[in-house]
Coordinates of C-alpha atoms and ligand atoms in Angstrom, one line a residue:
Chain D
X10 CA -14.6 18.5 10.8
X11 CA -17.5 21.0 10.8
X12 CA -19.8 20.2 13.4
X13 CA -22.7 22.4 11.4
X14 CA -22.8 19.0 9.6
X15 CA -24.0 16.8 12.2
X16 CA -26.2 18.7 14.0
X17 CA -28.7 18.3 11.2
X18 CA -30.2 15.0 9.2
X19 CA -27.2 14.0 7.6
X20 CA -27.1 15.5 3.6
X21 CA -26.5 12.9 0.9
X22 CA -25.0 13.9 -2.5
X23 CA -25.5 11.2 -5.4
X24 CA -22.8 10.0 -6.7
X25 CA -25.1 8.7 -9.6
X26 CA -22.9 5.4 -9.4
X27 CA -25.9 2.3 -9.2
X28 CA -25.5 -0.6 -10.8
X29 CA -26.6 -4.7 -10.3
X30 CA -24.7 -6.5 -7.9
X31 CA -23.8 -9.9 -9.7
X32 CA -24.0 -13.3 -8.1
X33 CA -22.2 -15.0 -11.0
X34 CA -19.5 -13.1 -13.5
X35 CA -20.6 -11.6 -16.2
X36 CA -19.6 -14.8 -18.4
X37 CA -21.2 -17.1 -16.5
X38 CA -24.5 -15.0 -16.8
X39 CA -24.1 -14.7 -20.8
X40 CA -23.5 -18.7 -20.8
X41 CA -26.6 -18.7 -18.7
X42 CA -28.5 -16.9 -21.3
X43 CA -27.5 -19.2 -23.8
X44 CA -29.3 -21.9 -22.5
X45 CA -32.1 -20.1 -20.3
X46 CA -32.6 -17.2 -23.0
X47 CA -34.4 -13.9 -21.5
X48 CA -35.1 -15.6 -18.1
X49 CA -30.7 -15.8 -17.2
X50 CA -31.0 -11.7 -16.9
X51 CA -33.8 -12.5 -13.8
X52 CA -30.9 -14.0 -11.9
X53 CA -29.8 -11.1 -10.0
X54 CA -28.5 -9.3 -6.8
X55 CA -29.7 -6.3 -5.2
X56 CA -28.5 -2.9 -6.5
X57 CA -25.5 -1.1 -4.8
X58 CA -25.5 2.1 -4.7
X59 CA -22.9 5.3 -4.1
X60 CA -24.0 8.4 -1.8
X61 CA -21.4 11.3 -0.8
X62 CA -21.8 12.0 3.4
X63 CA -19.4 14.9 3.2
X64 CA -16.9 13.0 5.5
X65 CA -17.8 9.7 4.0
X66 CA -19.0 7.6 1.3
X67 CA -22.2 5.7 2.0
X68 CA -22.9 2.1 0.3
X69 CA -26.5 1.2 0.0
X70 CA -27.8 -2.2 -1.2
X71 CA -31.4 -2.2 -2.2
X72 CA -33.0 -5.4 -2.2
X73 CA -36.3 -3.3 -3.3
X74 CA -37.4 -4.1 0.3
X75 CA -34.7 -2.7 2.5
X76 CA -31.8 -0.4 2.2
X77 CA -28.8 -1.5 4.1
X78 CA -25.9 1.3 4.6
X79 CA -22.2 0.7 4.7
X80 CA -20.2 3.9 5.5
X81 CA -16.7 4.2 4.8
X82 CA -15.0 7.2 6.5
X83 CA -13.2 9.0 3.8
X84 CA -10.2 9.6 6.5
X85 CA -9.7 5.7 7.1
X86 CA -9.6 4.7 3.4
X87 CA -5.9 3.8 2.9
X88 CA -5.6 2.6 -1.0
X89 CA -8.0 2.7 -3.9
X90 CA -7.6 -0.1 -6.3
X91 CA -9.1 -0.8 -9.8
X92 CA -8.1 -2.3 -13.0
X93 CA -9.4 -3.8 -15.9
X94 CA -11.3 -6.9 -16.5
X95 CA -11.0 -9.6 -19.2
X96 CA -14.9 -10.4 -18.7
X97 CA -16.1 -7.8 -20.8
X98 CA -14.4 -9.5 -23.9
X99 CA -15.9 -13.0 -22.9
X100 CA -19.0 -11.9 -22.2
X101 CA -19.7 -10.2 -25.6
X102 CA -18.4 -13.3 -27.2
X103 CA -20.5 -15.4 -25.6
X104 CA -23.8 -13.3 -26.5
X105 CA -22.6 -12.6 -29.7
X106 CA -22.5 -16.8 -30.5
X107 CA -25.3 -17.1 -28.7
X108 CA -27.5 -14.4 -30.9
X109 CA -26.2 -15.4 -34.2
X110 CA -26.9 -19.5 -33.3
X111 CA -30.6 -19.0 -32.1
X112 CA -31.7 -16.6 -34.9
X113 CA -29.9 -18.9 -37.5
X114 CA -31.6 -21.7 -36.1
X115 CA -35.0 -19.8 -36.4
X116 CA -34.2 -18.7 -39.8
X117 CA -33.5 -22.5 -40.7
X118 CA -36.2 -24.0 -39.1
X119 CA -38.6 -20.9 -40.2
X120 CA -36.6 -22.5 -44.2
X121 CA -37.1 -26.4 -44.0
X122 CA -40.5 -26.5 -42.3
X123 CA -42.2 -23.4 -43.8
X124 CA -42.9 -21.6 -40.7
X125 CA -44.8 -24.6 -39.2
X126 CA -42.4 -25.4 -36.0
X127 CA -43.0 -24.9 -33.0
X128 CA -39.8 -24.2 -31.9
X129 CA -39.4 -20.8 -34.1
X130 CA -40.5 -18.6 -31.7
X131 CA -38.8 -19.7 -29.0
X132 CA -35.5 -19.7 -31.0
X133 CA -36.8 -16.1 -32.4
X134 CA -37.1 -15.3 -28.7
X135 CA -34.1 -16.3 -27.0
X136 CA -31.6 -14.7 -30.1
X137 CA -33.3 -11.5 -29.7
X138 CA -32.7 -10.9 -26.5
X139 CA -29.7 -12.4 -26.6
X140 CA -29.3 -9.3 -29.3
X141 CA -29.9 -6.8 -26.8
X142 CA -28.4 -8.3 -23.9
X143 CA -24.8 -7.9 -26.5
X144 CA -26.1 -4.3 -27.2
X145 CA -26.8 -3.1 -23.7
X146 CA -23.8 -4.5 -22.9
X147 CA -21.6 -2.9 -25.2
X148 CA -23.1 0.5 -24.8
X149 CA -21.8 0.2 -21.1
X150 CA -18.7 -0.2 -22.5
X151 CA -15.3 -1.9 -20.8
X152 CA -15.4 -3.1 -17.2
X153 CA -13.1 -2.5 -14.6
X154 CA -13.5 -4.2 -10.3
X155 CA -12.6 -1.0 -7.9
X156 CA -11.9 -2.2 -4.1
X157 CA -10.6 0.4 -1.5
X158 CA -9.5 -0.8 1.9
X159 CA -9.7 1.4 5.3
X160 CA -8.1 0.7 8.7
X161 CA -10.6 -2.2 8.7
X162 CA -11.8 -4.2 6.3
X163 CA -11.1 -4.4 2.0
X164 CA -14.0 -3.1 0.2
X165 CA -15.7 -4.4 -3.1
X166 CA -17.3 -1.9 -5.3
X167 CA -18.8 -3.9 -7.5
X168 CA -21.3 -0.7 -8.8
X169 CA -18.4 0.8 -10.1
X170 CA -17.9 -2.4 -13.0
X171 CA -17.7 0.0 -15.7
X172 CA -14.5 1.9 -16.7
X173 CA -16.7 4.6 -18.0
X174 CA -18.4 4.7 -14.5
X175 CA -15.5 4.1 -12.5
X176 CA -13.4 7.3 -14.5
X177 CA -16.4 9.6 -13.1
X178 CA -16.3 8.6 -9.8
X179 CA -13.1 7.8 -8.8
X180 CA -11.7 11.4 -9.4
X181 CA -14.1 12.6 -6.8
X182 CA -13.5 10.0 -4.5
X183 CA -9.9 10.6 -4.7
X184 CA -10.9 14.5 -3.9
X185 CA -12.9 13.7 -1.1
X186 CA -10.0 11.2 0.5
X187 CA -7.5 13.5 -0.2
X188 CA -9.4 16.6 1.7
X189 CA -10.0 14.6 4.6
X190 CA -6.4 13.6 5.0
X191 CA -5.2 16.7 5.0
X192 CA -4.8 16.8 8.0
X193 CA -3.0 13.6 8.4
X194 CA -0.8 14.2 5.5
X195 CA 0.4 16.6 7.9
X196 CA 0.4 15.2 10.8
X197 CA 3.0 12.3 9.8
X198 CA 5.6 14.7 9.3
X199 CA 4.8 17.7 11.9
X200 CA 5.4 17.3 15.4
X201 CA 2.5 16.5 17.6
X202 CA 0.0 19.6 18.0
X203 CA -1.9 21.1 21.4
X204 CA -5.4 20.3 21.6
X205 CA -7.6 22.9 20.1
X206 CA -10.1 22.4 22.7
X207 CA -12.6 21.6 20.1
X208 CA -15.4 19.2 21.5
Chain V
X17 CA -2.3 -17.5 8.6
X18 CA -5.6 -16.4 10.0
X19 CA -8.0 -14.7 8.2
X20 CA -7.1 -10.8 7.7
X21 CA -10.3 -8.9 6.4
X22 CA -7.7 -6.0 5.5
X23 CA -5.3 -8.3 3.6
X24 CA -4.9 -6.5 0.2
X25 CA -4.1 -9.2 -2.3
X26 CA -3.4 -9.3 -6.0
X27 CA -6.0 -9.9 -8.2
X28 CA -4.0 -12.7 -10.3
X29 CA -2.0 -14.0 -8.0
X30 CA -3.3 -13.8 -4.6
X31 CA -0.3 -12.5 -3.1
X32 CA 0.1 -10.0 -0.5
X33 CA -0.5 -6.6 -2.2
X34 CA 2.8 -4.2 -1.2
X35 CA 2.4 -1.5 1.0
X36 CA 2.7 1.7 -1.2
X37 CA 3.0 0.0 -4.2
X38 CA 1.2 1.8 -6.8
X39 CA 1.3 -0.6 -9.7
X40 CA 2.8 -3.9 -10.3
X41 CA 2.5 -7.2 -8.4
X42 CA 6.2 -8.6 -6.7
X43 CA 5.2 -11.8 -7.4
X44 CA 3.4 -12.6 -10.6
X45 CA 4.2 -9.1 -12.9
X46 CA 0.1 -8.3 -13.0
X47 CA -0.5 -4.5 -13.1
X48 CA -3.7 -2.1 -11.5
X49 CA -4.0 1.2 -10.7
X50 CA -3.3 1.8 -6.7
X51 CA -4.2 5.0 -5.0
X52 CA -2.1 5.0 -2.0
X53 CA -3.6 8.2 0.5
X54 CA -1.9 9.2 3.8
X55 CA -3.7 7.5 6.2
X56 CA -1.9 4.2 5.2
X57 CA 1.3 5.2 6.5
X58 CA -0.2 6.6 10.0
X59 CA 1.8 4.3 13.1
X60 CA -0.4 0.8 14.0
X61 CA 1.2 -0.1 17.2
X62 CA 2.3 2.1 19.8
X63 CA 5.9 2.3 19.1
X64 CA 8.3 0.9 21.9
X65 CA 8.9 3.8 24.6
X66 CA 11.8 5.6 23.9
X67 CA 13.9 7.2 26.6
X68 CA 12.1 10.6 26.6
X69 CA 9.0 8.9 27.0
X70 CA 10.2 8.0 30.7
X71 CA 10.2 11.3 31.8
X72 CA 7.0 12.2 34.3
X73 CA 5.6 15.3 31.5
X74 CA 5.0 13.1 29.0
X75 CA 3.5 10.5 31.0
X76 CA 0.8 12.5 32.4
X77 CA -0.4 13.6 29.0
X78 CA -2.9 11.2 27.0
X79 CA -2.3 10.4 24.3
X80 CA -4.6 9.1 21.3
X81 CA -4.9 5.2 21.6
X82 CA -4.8 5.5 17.8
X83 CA -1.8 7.8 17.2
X84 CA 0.3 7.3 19.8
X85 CA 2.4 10.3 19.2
X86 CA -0.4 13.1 19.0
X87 CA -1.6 14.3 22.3
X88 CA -6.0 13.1 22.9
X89 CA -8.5 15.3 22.8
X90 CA -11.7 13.5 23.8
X91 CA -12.9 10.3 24.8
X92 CA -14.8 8.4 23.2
X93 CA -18.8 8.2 24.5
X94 CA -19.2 4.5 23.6
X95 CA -15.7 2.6 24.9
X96 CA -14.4 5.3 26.7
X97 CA -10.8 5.7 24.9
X98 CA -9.4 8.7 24.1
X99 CA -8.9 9.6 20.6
X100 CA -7.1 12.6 18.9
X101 CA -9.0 15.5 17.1
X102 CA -8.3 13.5 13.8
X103 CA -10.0 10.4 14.8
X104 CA -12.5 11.6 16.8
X105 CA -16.0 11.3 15.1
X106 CA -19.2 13.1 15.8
X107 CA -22.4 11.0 15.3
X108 CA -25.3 13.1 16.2
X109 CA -24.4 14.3 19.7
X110 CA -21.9 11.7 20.8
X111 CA -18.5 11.6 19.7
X112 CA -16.8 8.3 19.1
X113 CA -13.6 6.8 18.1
X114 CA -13.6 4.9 14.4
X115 CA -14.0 1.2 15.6
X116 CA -17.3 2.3 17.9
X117 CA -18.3 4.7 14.8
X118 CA -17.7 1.3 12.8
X119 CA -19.8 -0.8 15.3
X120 CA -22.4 1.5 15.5
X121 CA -23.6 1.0 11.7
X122 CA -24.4 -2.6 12.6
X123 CA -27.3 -1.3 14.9
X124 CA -30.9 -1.2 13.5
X125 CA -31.5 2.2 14.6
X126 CA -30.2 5.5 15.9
X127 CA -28.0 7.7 14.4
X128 CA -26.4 5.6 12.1
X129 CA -28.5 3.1 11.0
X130 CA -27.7 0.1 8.9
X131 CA -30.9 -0.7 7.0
X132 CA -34.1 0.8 6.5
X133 CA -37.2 -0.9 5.5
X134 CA -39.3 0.7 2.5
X135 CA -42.7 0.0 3.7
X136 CA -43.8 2.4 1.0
X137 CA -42.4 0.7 -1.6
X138 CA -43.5 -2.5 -0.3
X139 CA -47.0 -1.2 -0.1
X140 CA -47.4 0.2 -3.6
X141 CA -45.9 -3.0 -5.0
X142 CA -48.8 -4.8 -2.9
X143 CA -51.3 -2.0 -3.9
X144 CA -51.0 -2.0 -7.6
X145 CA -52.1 -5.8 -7.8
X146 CA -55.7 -4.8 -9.4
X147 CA -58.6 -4.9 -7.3
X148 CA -57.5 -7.6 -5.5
X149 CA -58.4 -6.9 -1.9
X150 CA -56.0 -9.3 0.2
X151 CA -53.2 -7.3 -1.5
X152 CA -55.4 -4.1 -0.9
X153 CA -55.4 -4.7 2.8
X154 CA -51.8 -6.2 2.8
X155 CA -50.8 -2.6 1.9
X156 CA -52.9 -1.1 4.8
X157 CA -51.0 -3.0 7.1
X158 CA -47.9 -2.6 6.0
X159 CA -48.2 1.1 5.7
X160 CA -49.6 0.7 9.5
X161 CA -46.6 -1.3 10.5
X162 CA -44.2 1.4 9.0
X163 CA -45.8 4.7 10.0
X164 CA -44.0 7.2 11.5
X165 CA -40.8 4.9 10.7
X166 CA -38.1 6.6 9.1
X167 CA -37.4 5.5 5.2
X168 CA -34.9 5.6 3.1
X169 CA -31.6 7.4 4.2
X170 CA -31.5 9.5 1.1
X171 CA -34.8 9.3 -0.4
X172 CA -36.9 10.0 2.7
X173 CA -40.0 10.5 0.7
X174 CA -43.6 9.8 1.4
X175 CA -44.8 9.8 -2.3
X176 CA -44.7 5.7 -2.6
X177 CA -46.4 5.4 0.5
X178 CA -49.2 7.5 0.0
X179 CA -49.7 6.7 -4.0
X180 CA -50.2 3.3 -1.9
X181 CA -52.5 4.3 0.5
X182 CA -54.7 5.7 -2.5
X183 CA -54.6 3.1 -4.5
X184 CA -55.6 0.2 -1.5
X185 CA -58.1 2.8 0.0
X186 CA -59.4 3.5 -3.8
X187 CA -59.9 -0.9 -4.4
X188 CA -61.2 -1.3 -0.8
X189 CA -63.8 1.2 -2.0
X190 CA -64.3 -0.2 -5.1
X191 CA -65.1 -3.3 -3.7
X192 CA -67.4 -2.4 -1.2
X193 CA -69.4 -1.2 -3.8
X194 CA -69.7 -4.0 -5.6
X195 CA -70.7 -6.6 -2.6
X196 CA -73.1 -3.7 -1.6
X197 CA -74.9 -3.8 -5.2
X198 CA -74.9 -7.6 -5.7
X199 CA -76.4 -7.9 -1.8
X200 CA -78.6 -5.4 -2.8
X201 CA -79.8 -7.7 -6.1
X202 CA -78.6 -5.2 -8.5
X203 CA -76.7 -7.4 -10.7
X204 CA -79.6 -10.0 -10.8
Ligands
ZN8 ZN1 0.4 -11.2 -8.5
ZN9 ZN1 -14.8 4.0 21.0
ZN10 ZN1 -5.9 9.8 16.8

């Protein structure tokens, strides 16, 4: 370990990984929307984060107050996990019925009483953003749950829900892990070494 | 069975994850991607004493608590221990072993902290409320309370915080001026 690196403020690369943490799945939040409309896609958590350390990843949840910091030594993380998630499916489906059921019902109310309900807009409303709640969505693209577990503790990453996300991190996670185990790789084969009087 | 924060389940199933497996679930057939690294196959428990072990050299040299066959290097400055060159970490000045190094994210403070309070964000939300003067002076005192405090770990600017302190000082101004001119009978 270089010891250049802690002498000074510690040096944070982005990862550009940020995303929504998500108190309910992402089907329960389209089901939401199809009875609350615009107001389901209020209901969220803080925003997670992904920093670089050098010698360790840092987790930062912002609940646009406070940061809080997790650090996960790169040398302690024993297995990477991720695979791919069924919710992406359900959720589209969800918004997609949900879209095509309010702005049918505005078109038909908007039909039988010439424009004169009340309940138009609101139906207008809610299929719109239902609309682009299915577009944003699928723009993001597949989604994927990526734990990691260290000596410690299992680790969620729930920032890294998107495959297309998760495919540009991961490689350099694995990188970083692999680097700092060097070391170690080595270590479980080679006899024990002398100090090197390092401190 | 008590709870394990490092138990490694399957997603499907809930079964115990394999060591080293890198694909499919024992129990239920469900497949994922597993990145197995090195340090996941390093010894847990110091392994029982074999007979070389008895023999006064090896006794008299440490070893780390964490790898009991690699000979310590340094103790640690919070518990005292003495850890290996691998496992040794340096926060700062101190060096410490990983479960202190882990401990020592839960403080408030210090080299590692766990949270940081954005007083300048907090302030320009206040602040930007429109000539409104609680909120105007709500964001003076918060930008008191968290002066000289550091910010964010990796955005340690000052831009929110003094686009804040503009904007207050700017309404408190603004203001001022127009109790002064209706005291004054201006408006009347
Ligand atoms: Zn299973
Ligand atoms: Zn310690
Ligand atoms: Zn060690």
């Amino acid at each position: 370990m270089d010891p250049e690196a802690h002498s000074h403020p510690q040096q944070y690369e982005p990862l550009r990984a940020r995303a929504r943490m998500r108190p309910l799945p992402r089907w329960g939040t389209a089901a939401l929307a199809l009875v609350l409309g615009p107001l389901a896609f209020l209901v969220r958590g803080s925003r997670q984060e992904l920093w670089d350390g050098g010698d360790h990843l840092l987790i930062i949840e912002d609940n646009g107050y406070a940061e809080r910091y997790r650090r996960v030594r790169y040398q302690e993380v024993e297995v990477l996990q991720h695979w791919p998630t069924s919710d992406y499916l359900q959720a589209a489906v969800l918004l997609a019925l949900g879209a095509v059921g309010y702005l049918a019902l505005a078109g038909w109310l908007y039909q039988t009483t010439d424009g004169d309900s009340l309940a138009i807009g609101p139906a207008a409303i809610f299929g719109v953003s239902l609309v682009l709640a299915l577009a944003s969505h699928l723009v993001r693209g597949p989604t994927t749950r990526v734990r990691l577990r260290t000596r410690v503790q299992v680790i969620e990453l729930p920032v890294l829900g998107r495959r297309r996300l998760a495919d540009r991190v991961l490689p350099r996670l694995r990188a970083r892990i692999s680097s700092a185990q060097e070391d170690l790789a080595g270590a479980a084969t080679a006899p024990p070494q002398a100090p090197t009087g390092t401190t | 069975m008590a709870f394990d924060p490092r138990r490694l389940t399957c997603p499907r199933c809930q079964a115990d994850w394999p060591e080293g497996e890198a694909h499919r679930c024992a129990a239920c057939g469900f497949t994922l991607h597993a990145d197995w690294f090195p340090a996941a196959f390093r010894p847990r428990t110091v392994p029982a004493p074999t007979g070389a072990a008895e023999s006064p050299g090896s006794t008299t040299d440490p070893v780390c608590y964490l790898h009991p066959q690699r000979r310590a290097s340094v103790p640690c400055d919070q518990c005292g221990r003495l850890v290996c060159g691998l496992c040794e970490v340096q926060a700062g000045p101190r060096h410490l072993c990983p479960p202190c190094f882990d401990a020592a994210q839960t403080r408030a403070d210090g080299e590692l902290p766990s949270s940081r309070t954005l007083y300048g964000r907090i302030a320009l939300g206040l602040s930007v409320v429109p000539l409104f003067p609680p909120t105007a002076l709500a964001a003076l005192v918060v930008l008191a309370v968290g002066r000289g405090k550091p910010g964010s770990l990796v955005r340690p600017s000052r831009f929110p915080a003094r686009v804040a302190l503009v904007l207050a000082l700017l309404q408190l101004t603004a203001f001022s001026v127009l109790v002064a001119l209706a005291a004054s009978g201006a408006f009347d």
